[in-house]
């Protein structure tokens, strides 16, 4: 529909001699469907009043022989808009076409895109902070894949940083007289050890020093540490995978920072050969400042004076590896917004050293806050473990109604997922949001359960239809719903282009509101067969759209609720 409207306008503008690529957008005015606001920029270029240009264009459009096929009305509005109201026939024609299209009519792409999301630090339990990268990253992955791209998801585990040195330090101290091959520990032990040693490091410089030393020796391949490390990895990763599975989050590659280490020997001399490295106090650093910088961008540290490698070094080597293995058109990172400086430094070095010069994008997200609008904490003030958050949400939902207590486990898991994910994905990811468990568990309001409920409610109405949509529209709410459905490809394309799932999430909500209104206003019993047939087609498509878009958001439909 947008394409057709734009091309009609384009023809009209051209005919009178205006060069412009008209853009049509949804109108917020009542009784207006679309609007075009190119008149202002044209007015500047051609030194004419916007209303005068508008007048000319509209009279040109009205001369079209098929005007009445497309339009109910095309009118000029002050200070310079063309307001468009489309005909019912055009709406139905567009809907008929859309229903037969693959991939809900979105434009297809064929890029190779790596998405780096998840990024848990092994040996630490997943907490609420890990939620956003997993949920948002997986949604972006699904959306880009839906568009036809070859998408490669990599979890990029934090598997060899200081937390590993700290846990190994804890183990060695807790089992002083046991040979390292004989040391036994489990997940519960790990979950206690990391916070314990990490707190100790803050008080005791000597311990901190030792943990750094162990980390460095682990990176260098110390046999005992590597043995313990593998054991820690196995236990912790099993638990991490269990949680991701619960959230339907999955990765094509489970690489970690440590996998990038094998490229250092090639990459570091290569960067040095480009003359980019300078020695500062024994450390190898690379300047990345640019004249246009408005804030200070400090140099990237490639290697510390004690020989240790840093987060930036492994991120550079990971780009090296991705280029070699996948030759992608884009690499997308989904992390906490506070890492944006880090990525700016890494991206600059990757480009300066010609390691990789195609798309490098960092998409930062804000924090998940509690009702006090501060980062979500447990009642005692600690960071909330993801497991505990999931249990809290489940409890909340179960306690809403007596029937929920008897719910099938699989269905319940799907609903819990919808609560957590829809709370997150409806917000522009760059902002913080308040996770109010009670509010987001309700079946009313802008929540996951509301949308699932809408879907199930509508699907009960559906019966088979003969597949031919007539040219009729029966009332305003019916018209609104059909017009909204026609928007679906535009919304998917925008979400993909901007890498922002919230456009889809908000659309899904607005569509659900319309579908519910439709349900309430249009009684499906006691109606003419012809009308029923049309309604069936519209509502079946409505549910197809809901289901497909929800699955892009990682939300799946329960059997009942
Ligand atoms: N492990 C990191 C953290 O917890 C996130 C990793 C993000 N990805 C990356 N390539 N640096 O902060």
XYZ file of C-alpha atoms and ligand atoms in Angstrom:
573
model
C 0.000 0.000 0.000
C 2.778 2.441 0.920
C 4.616 1.666 -2.313
C 1.557 2.269 -4.442
C 0.703 5.524 -2.699
C 4.240 6.769 -2.994
C 4.422 5.930 -6.657
C 1.102 7.696 -7.352
C 2.384 10.793 -5.580
C 5.698 10.510 -7.332
C 4.018 10.516 -10.728
C 1.928 13.538 -9.826
C 4.895 15.524 -8.515
C 6.953 14.637 -11.601
C 4.215 15.632 -13.987
C 4.162 19.163 -12.632
C 7.949 19.244 -12.595
C 8.921 18.636 -8.966
C 11.833 16.311 -8.262
C 11.136 14.447 -5.029
C 10.866 10.991 -3.566
C 7.596 11.243 -1.696
C 7.268 9.514 1.632
C 3.924 8.355 2.941
C 3.434 7.674 6.636
C 0.546 6.653 8.842
C -1.428 9.670 10.036
C -2.294 10.291 13.653
C -5.321 12.426 12.747
C -8.762 11.023 13.107
C -10.431 10.053 9.798
C -7.131 10.327 7.954
C -5.231 7.174 7.027
C -1.953 8.433 5.659
C -0.122 11.642 5.148
C 2.657 12.992 3.005
C 4.738 15.865 4.331
C 7.212 16.457 1.541
C 5.637 19.835 0.774
C 7.843 21.682 3.258
C 11.141 20.626 1.758
C 9.813 21.201 -1.763
C 8.710 24.678 -0.736
C 12.300 25.469 0.207
C 13.788 24.088 -2.992
C 11.278 25.693 -5.342
C 10.613 28.908 -3.378
C 6.882 28.405 -3.348
C 4.380 28.095 -0.525
C 3.798 24.491 0.580
C 0.046 24.917 0.212
C 0.399 26.081 -3.386
C 2.461 23.041 -4.317
C 0.010 20.833 -2.447
C -2.917 22.322 -4.375
C -1.225 21.544 -7.697
C -0.369 17.986 -6.780
C -3.785 17.176 -5.443
C -5.519 18.456 -8.527
C -3.163 16.317 -10.605
C -3.994 13.236 -8.522
C -7.686 13.894 -8.862
C -7.348 13.748 -12.646
C -6.248 10.093 -12.451
C -8.717 7.758 -14.130
C -8.418 5.223 -11.289
C -8.604 7.826 -8.521
C -11.713 6.305 -6.985
C -10.167 2.840 -6.942
C -7.455 4.091 -4.617
C -8.932 6.959 -2.682
C -11.845 8.059 -0.604
C -10.320 11.489 -0.377
C -7.067 13.378 -0.837
C -7.004 16.721 0.908
C -4.709 19.536 1.708
C -4.220 20.379 5.378
C -2.504 23.349 6.936
C 0.331 24.137 7.267
C 1.310 21.796 4.419
C 0.243 18.180 4.532
C -1.476 15.982 2.018
C -3.994 13.937 3.952
C -4.999 10.675 2.383
C -7.976 8.490 3.045
C -7.863 5.255 1.068
C -10.836 3.421 -0.395
C -12.190 0.180 1.021
C -11.476 -1.538 -2.268
C -7.846 -0.526 -2.150
C -7.548 -1.761 1.426
C -8.974 -5.133 0.465
C -6.893 -5.360 -2.659
C -3.748 -4.722 -0.594
C -4.788 -7.193 2.055
C -5.543 -9.896 -0.501
C -2.081 -9.460 -1.983
C -0.372 -9.429 1.398
C -2.075 -12.616 2.569
C -0.551 -14.583 -0.292
C 2.963 -13.286 0.222
C 5.823 -15.144 1.896
C 7.420 -13.786 5.056
C 4.465 -11.455 5.675
C 5.514 -9.343 2.724
C 8.707 -7.956 4.238
C 11.575 -7.157 1.879
C 14.142 -9.907 1.613
C 17.840 -9.546 2.358
C 20.832 -11.751 1.807
C 23.587 -10.511 4.041
C 25.767 -12.592 6.299
C 25.454 -11.186 9.787
C 27.153 -12.236 12.997
C 25.300 -11.395 16.201
C 27.202 -11.412 19.453
C 24.792 -11.627 22.369
C 24.381 -13.446 25.657
C 27.984 -13.019 26.784
C 27.648 -14.600 30.222
C 30.705 -14.818 32.405
C 31.256 -18.469 33.156
C 31.571 -19.463 36.835
C 29.179 -16.736 37.902
C 25.448 -17.428 38.026
C 23.335 -15.609 35.438
C 21.609 -12.621 36.949
C 18.982 -10.222 35.847
C 21.569 -8.156 33.961
C 22.046 -11.033 31.525
C 18.429 -11.048 30.583
C 18.355 -8.166 28.144
C 21.230 -9.215 25.913
C 19.742 -12.709 25.662
C 16.180 -11.612 24.942
C 16.943 -8.664 22.687
C 19.823 -10.411 20.930
C 17.711 -13.458 20.169
C 14.884 -11.262 18.851
C 17.242 -9.396 16.518
C 18.651 -12.731 15.403
C 15.165 -14.068 14.633
C 14.077 -10.913 12.810
C 17.158 -10.743 10.596
C 16.856 -14.417 9.780
C 13.164 -14.008 8.941
C 14.222 -11.382 6.397
C 16.342 -13.987 4.646
C 19.782 -13.113 5.944
C 22.335 -15.720 6.876
C 22.610 -15.056 10.592
C 25.272 -16.473 12.871
C 24.768 -16.227 16.616
C 27.785 -16.405 18.898
C 27.418 -16.328 22.677
C 30.948 -15.035 23.287
C 31.388 -16.444 26.772
C 33.466 -14.519 29.264
C 35.420 -17.651 30.015
C 38.940 -16.594 30.842
C 38.788 -13.324 32.729
C 39.609 -12.481 36.307
C 36.537 -14.307 37.640
C 38.227 -17.564 36.599
C 41.414 -16.685 38.458
C 39.288 -15.839 41.473
C 37.348 -19.098 41.461
C 40.516 -21.123 40.956
C 42.107 -19.249 43.852
C 39.078 -20.166 45.999
C 39.298 -23.823 45.032
C 43.013 -24.111 45.742
C 42.508 -22.562 49.155
C 39.486 -24.666 50.030
C 41.236 -27.915 49.076
C 44.841 -27.330 50.164
C 45.801 -30.974 50.584
C 44.055 -32.521 47.603
C 45.731 -33.215 44.274
C 44.027 -31.029 41.716
C 42.744 -33.996 39.694
C 40.951 -35.250 42.771
C 39.187 -32.045 43.772
C 35.401 -32.398 43.576
C 33.008 -29.451 43.549
C 29.570 -28.639 42.198
C 27.457 -25.737 40.992
C 26.399 -24.733 44.456
C 30.037 -24.515 45.461
C 30.842 -22.333 42.447
C 27.915 -20.020 43.109
C 29.272 -19.369 46.597
C 32.956 -19.199 45.718
C 32.902 -16.433 43.151
C 31.161 -13.819 45.351
C 33.299 -14.842 48.322
C 36.659 -14.390 46.575
C 35.512 -11.348 44.694
C 34.627 -9.668 47.999
C 37.954 -10.751 49.452
C 39.812 -9.128 46.549
C 38.199 -5.821 47.406
C 39.561 -5.971 50.948
C 42.893 -7.668 50.446
C 45.392 -6.523 47.817
C 47.490 -9.606 48.315
C 44.605 -11.890 47.335
C 43.814 -9.664 44.394
C 47.408 -9.857 43.225
C 47.319 -13.656 43.486
C 44.082 -13.877 41.515
C 45.567 -11.773 38.743
C 48.625 -13.992 38.695
C 46.519 -17.152 38.455
C 44.477 -15.591 35.632
C 47.625 -14.759 33.729
C 49.083 -18.246 34.239
C 45.799 -19.811 33.186
C 45.919 -17.774 29.995
C 49.463 -19.016 29.462
C 48.389 -22.638 29.802
C 49.375 -23.687 33.363
C 48.382 -27.359 33.441
C 46.778 -27.433 36.892
C 44.754 -24.294 36.285
C 43.638 -25.425 32.865
C 42.430 -28.686 34.392
C 40.371 -26.900 37.029
C 39.175 -24.377 34.460
C 37.767 -27.118 32.225
C 35.928 -28.569 35.169
C 34.497 -25.194 36.146
C 33.479 -24.580 32.546
C 31.582 -27.836 32.296
C 29.597 -27.338 35.491
C 28.824 -23.688 34.942
C 28.025 -23.990 31.261
C 25.530 -26.789 31.852
C 23.655 -24.474 34.152
C 23.866 -21.526 31.776
C 22.538 -23.700 28.954
C 19.635 -24.855 31.090
C 18.559 -21.250 31.630
C 18.969 -20.259 27.998
C 16.933 -23.251 27.003
C 14.175 -22.141 29.314
C 14.207 -18.777 27.572
C 14.369 -20.311 24.058
C 17.681 -18.586 23.520
C 20.201 -20.500 21.449
C 23.477 -19.934 19.677
C 25.115 -21.347 16.577
C 28.489 -21.035 18.261
C 29.376 -21.298 21.909
C 32.762 -19.675 21.491
C 34.377 -17.874 24.350
C 37.002 -15.209 24.794
C 39.534 -18.005 25.260
C 38.875 -19.246 21.717
C 40.206 -15.963 20.428
C 43.545 -16.438 22.192
C 44.906 -18.671 19.490
C 44.814 -15.768 17.032
C 46.992 -13.457 19.134
C 50.225 -14.811 17.675
C 49.106 -13.873 14.177
C 47.171 -10.740 14.981
C 49.450 -8.842 17.331
C 52.510 -8.852 15.018
C 50.154 -7.914 12.157
C 48.886 -4.865 14.052
C 52.445 -3.988 15.020
C 53.517 -4.209 11.393
C 51.007 -1.473 10.600
C 52.942 0.841 12.901
C 49.973 1.427 15.176
C 51.387 0.152 18.453
C 53.355 2.190 20.927
C 54.889 1.181 24.233
C 53.663 3.048 27.260
C 55.075 2.070 30.639
C 55.765 -1.413 29.301
C 52.266 -1.904 27.929
C 51.405 -2.149 24.232
C 48.823 0.471 23.426
C 47.109 1.867 20.333
C 45.914 5.461 20.027
C 42.423 5.779 18.638
C 41.577 9.413 19.296
C 40.083 11.311 16.379
C 39.909 15.029 15.806
C 36.142 15.012 15.634
C 35.776 13.378 19.094
C 33.622 15.306 21.503
C 34.594 13.126 24.443
C 37.980 11.712 25.287
C 38.559 8.312 23.693
C 41.532 6.775 25.508
C 43.985 4.401 23.788
C 43.199 0.716 23.544
C 45.481 -1.489 25.627
C 46.531 -4.469 23.557
C 48.762 -6.102 26.149
C 49.559 -5.124 29.719
C 53.130 -4.694 30.944
C 53.011 -8.098 32.697
C 52.122 -9.687 29.352
C 48.441 -10.230 30.206
C 45.770 -9.736 27.568
C 42.592 -7.811 28.075
C 38.968 -7.800 27.066
C 39.812 -5.529 24.100
C 42.541 -7.846 22.850
C 40.213 -10.823 22.786
C 37.469 -8.768 21.132
C 39.859 -7.738 18.370
C 41.001 -11.307 17.884
C 37.373 -12.396 17.757
C 36.772 -9.987 14.887
C 39.838 -11.483 13.244
C 38.374 -14.966 13.652
C 34.892 -13.971 12.428
C 36.303 -12.357 9.331
C 38.332 -15.477 8.596
C 35.569 -18.005 9.311
C 32.421 -16.229 8.118
C 33.451 -13.155 6.104
C 30.345 -11.344 7.363
C 28.809 -8.124 6.034
C 27.981 -7.021 9.562
C 28.927 -7.844 13.106
C 26.350 -6.764 15.653
C 27.005 -6.625 19.397
C 24.198 -6.479 21.921
C 25.506 -5.525 25.343
C 24.937 -3.175 28.208
C 25.208 0.414 27.056
C 28.063 1.001 29.484
C 30.328 -0.921 27.141
C 29.982 1.551 24.290
C 33.396 3.147 24.802
C 35.040 -0.268 24.783
C 33.425 -1.111 21.451
C 34.272 2.273 19.992
C 37.951 1.616 20.768
C 37.865 -1.916 19.393
C 36.030 -0.882 16.205
C 38.469 1.924 15.553
C 41.455 -0.385 15.839
C 39.786 -3.012 13.634
C 39.291 -0.372 10.927
C 42.640 1.391 11.325
C 44.536 -1.880 11.169
C 42.354 -3.067 8.243
C 41.393 -6.165 10.196
C 37.763 -5.734 9.239
C 36.209 -2.759 7.539
C 32.583 -3.660 6.946
C 29.694 -3.149 9.371
C 30.531 -3.052 13.058
C 27.595 -2.081 15.234
C 27.249 -1.879 18.953
C 23.683 -1.731 20.251
C 23.675 -0.869 23.917
C 20.728 -1.388 26.211
C 19.708 0.248 29.467
C 19.215 -1.389 32.843
C 16.303 -3.389 34.197
C 15.057 -1.405 37.175
C 12.894 -2.184 40.157
C 9.868 -0.137 41.162
C 12.207 2.368 42.825
C 13.677 2.984 39.344
C 17.093 1.720 40.460
C 18.731 -1.422 39.008
C 16.712 -4.462 40.027
C 17.877 -5.947 43.332
C 16.788 -8.692 45.686
C 15.023 -7.709 48.894
C 18.343 -7.956 50.709
C 20.016 -5.699 48.145
C 22.050 -8.219 46.120
C 21.809 -8.717 42.364
C 18.859 -10.899 41.523
C 19.710 -14.292 40.061
C 17.887 -15.061 36.848
C 16.555 -18.285 38.326
C 15.019 -16.355 41.194
C 13.459 -13.817 38.889
C 11.859 -16.593 36.850
C 10.473 -18.222 40.005
C 9.092 -14.935 41.232
C 7.290 -14.316 37.973
C 5.917 -17.837 37.948
C 4.649 -17.443 41.512
C 3.029 -14.146 40.693
C 1.174 -15.553 37.717
C 0.082 -18.711 39.525
C -1.346 -16.686 42.352
C -3.410 -14.494 40.081
C -6.204 -17.001 39.651
C -7.133 -20.389 41.030
C -7.094 -21.973 37.524
C -3.507 -20.948 36.976
C -2.432 -23.343 39.714
C -3.583 -26.297 37.615
C -1.960 -25.139 34.441
C 0.078 -27.488 32.286
C 3.814 -26.952 32.906
C 4.696 -26.292 29.286
C 1.933 -23.721 28.961
C 3.003 -22.069 32.180
C 6.601 -21.819 30.964
C 5.412 -20.159 27.778
C 3.403 -17.627 29.729
C 6.279 -16.879 32.104
C 8.462 -16.317 29.060
C 5.878 -13.993 27.565
C 5.729 -11.963 30.776
C 9.478 -11.498 31.029
C 10.081 -10.931 27.334
C 7.199 -8.642 26.572
C 8.032 -6.465 29.574
C 11.466 -5.973 28.082
C 10.877 -5.895 24.346
C 8.151 -3.255 24.343
C 10.745 -0.637 25.323
C 13.254 0.987 23.055
C 16.293 -1.047 24.120
C 18.492 1.981 24.657
C 16.353 3.024 27.639
C 16.112 1.651 31.160
C 12.784 0.161 32.117
C 10.959 -0.702 35.289
C 10.138 -4.365 35.660
C 6.994 -4.449 37.760
C 6.312 -8.156 38.085
C 2.728 -7.666 39.169
C 1.820 -5.326 36.348
C 3.459 -7.414 33.627
C 1.826 -10.655 34.802
C -1.714 -9.335 34.395
C -3.880 -10.551 31.555
C -5.001 -6.962 31.009
C -2.741 -4.183 29.880
C 0.346 -4.063 27.728
C 1.593 -7.489 28.701
C 2.598 -10.825 27.222
C -0.390 -12.664 28.720
C -2.794 -10.118 27.198
C -1.477 -10.850 23.719
C -1.470 -14.610 24.206
C -4.992 -14.400 25.527
C -6.084 -12.359 22.513
C -4.627 -14.926 20.165
C -6.391 -17.812 21.886
C -9.665 -15.939 22.114
C -9.638 -15.152 18.391
C -8.597 -18.646 17.381
C -11.723 -20.037 19.040
C -13.829 -18.018 16.585
C -12.150 -19.249 13.470
C -13.773 -21.708 11.163
C -12.821 -22.570 7.628
C -13.289 -19.909 4.987
C -13.295 -20.095 1.202
C -10.205 -17.903 0.975
C -11.779 -15.112 -1.116
C -11.973 -11.758 0.556
C -14.766 -9.571 -0.841
C -14.477 -5.837 -1.496
C -16.609 -4.959 1.515
C -15.650 -3.507 4.847
C -18.391 -3.602 7.446
C -17.604 -1.006 10.069
C -14.888 1.291 11.425
C -13.267 -1.190 13.739
C -13.131 -3.721 10.923
C -11.506 -1.087 8.710
C -8.957 -0.148 11.398
C -7.976 -3.759 11.866
C -7.487 -4.342 8.149
C -5.431 -1.189 7.750
C -3.267 -2.207 10.686
C -2.657 -5.639 9.197
C -1.439 -4.020 6.009
C 1.292 -2.340 8.049
C 3.025 -5.546 9.057
C 5.813 -5.634 6.433
C 6.713 -2.012 7.115
C 7.072 -2.746 10.810
C 9.240 -5.816 10.298
C 11.471 -3.901 7.895
C 11.901 -1.022 10.314
C 12.719 -3.332 13.224
C 15.314 -5.115 11.130
C 16.830 -1.932 9.748
C 17.229 -0.290 13.133
C 17.905 -3.576 14.969
C 15.114 -2.685 17.395
C 12.545 -5.298 18.303
C 10.313 -2.825 20.136
C 8.646 -1.734 16.888
C 7.381 -5.263 16.441
C 6.434 -5.595 20.113
C 4.396 -2.402 20.042
C 2.740 -3.330 16.790
C 1.779 -6.700 18.234
C 0.170 -4.953 21.173
C -1.724 -2.441 19.029
C -2.916 -5.205 16.740
C -4.134 -7.175 19.750
C -6.098 -4.186 21.025
C -7.801 -3.818 17.646
C -8.489 -7.532 17.394
C -10.050 -7.489 20.853
C -12.204 -4.520 19.982
C -13.225 -6.316 16.860
C -14.150 -9.353 18.891
C -16.297 -7.319 21.234
C -18.025 -5.260 18.554
C -18.608 -7.793 15.836
C -20.680 -10.709 16.913
C -19.627 -13.714 14.935
C -22.844 -15.623 15.476
C -26.025 -14.693 13.637
C -24.257 -13.076 10.739
C -24.524 -13.566 7.054
C -22.287 -16.293 5.595
C -20.583 -13.795 3.307
C -19.685 -11.512 6.174
C -18.580 -14.437 8.252
C -16.319 -15.576 5.444
C -14.670 -12.157 5.245
C -14.242 -11.985 9.004
C -12.724 -15.424 9.035
C -10.140 -14.430 6.470
C -9.231 -11.236 8.290
C -9.039 -12.875 11.698
C -7.085 -15.891 10.468
C -4.554 -13.548 8.987
C -4.564 -11.529 12.188
C -3.625 -14.640 14.123
C -1.036 -15.689 11.610
C 0.589 -12.273 11.990
C 0.414 -12.410 15.789
C 1.888 -15.871 15.962
C 4.708 -15.134 13.519
C 5.667 -11.863 15.148
C 5.501 -13.318 18.641
C 7.832 -16.088 17.592
C 10.277 -13.456 16.336
C 10.178 -12.051 19.853
C 10.779 -15.507 21.310
C 7.207 -15.774 22.628
C 5.245 -18.934 21.912
C 1.544 -19.668 22.182
C 0.297 -21.971 24.963
C -2.408 -24.545 24.234
C -4.747 -22.804 26.622
C -4.778 -20.290 29.427
N 31.155 -11.077 28.967
C 30.901 -9.702 28.740
C 30.281 -9.054 29.992
O 29.665 -9.722 30.783
C 29.986 -9.462 27.573
C 30.517 -9.925 26.238
C 29.964 -9.137 25.097
N 30.552 -9.469 23.830
C 31.749 -9.105 23.422
N 32.178 -9.516 22.261
N 32.529 -8.348 24.158
O 30.410 -7.881 30.155
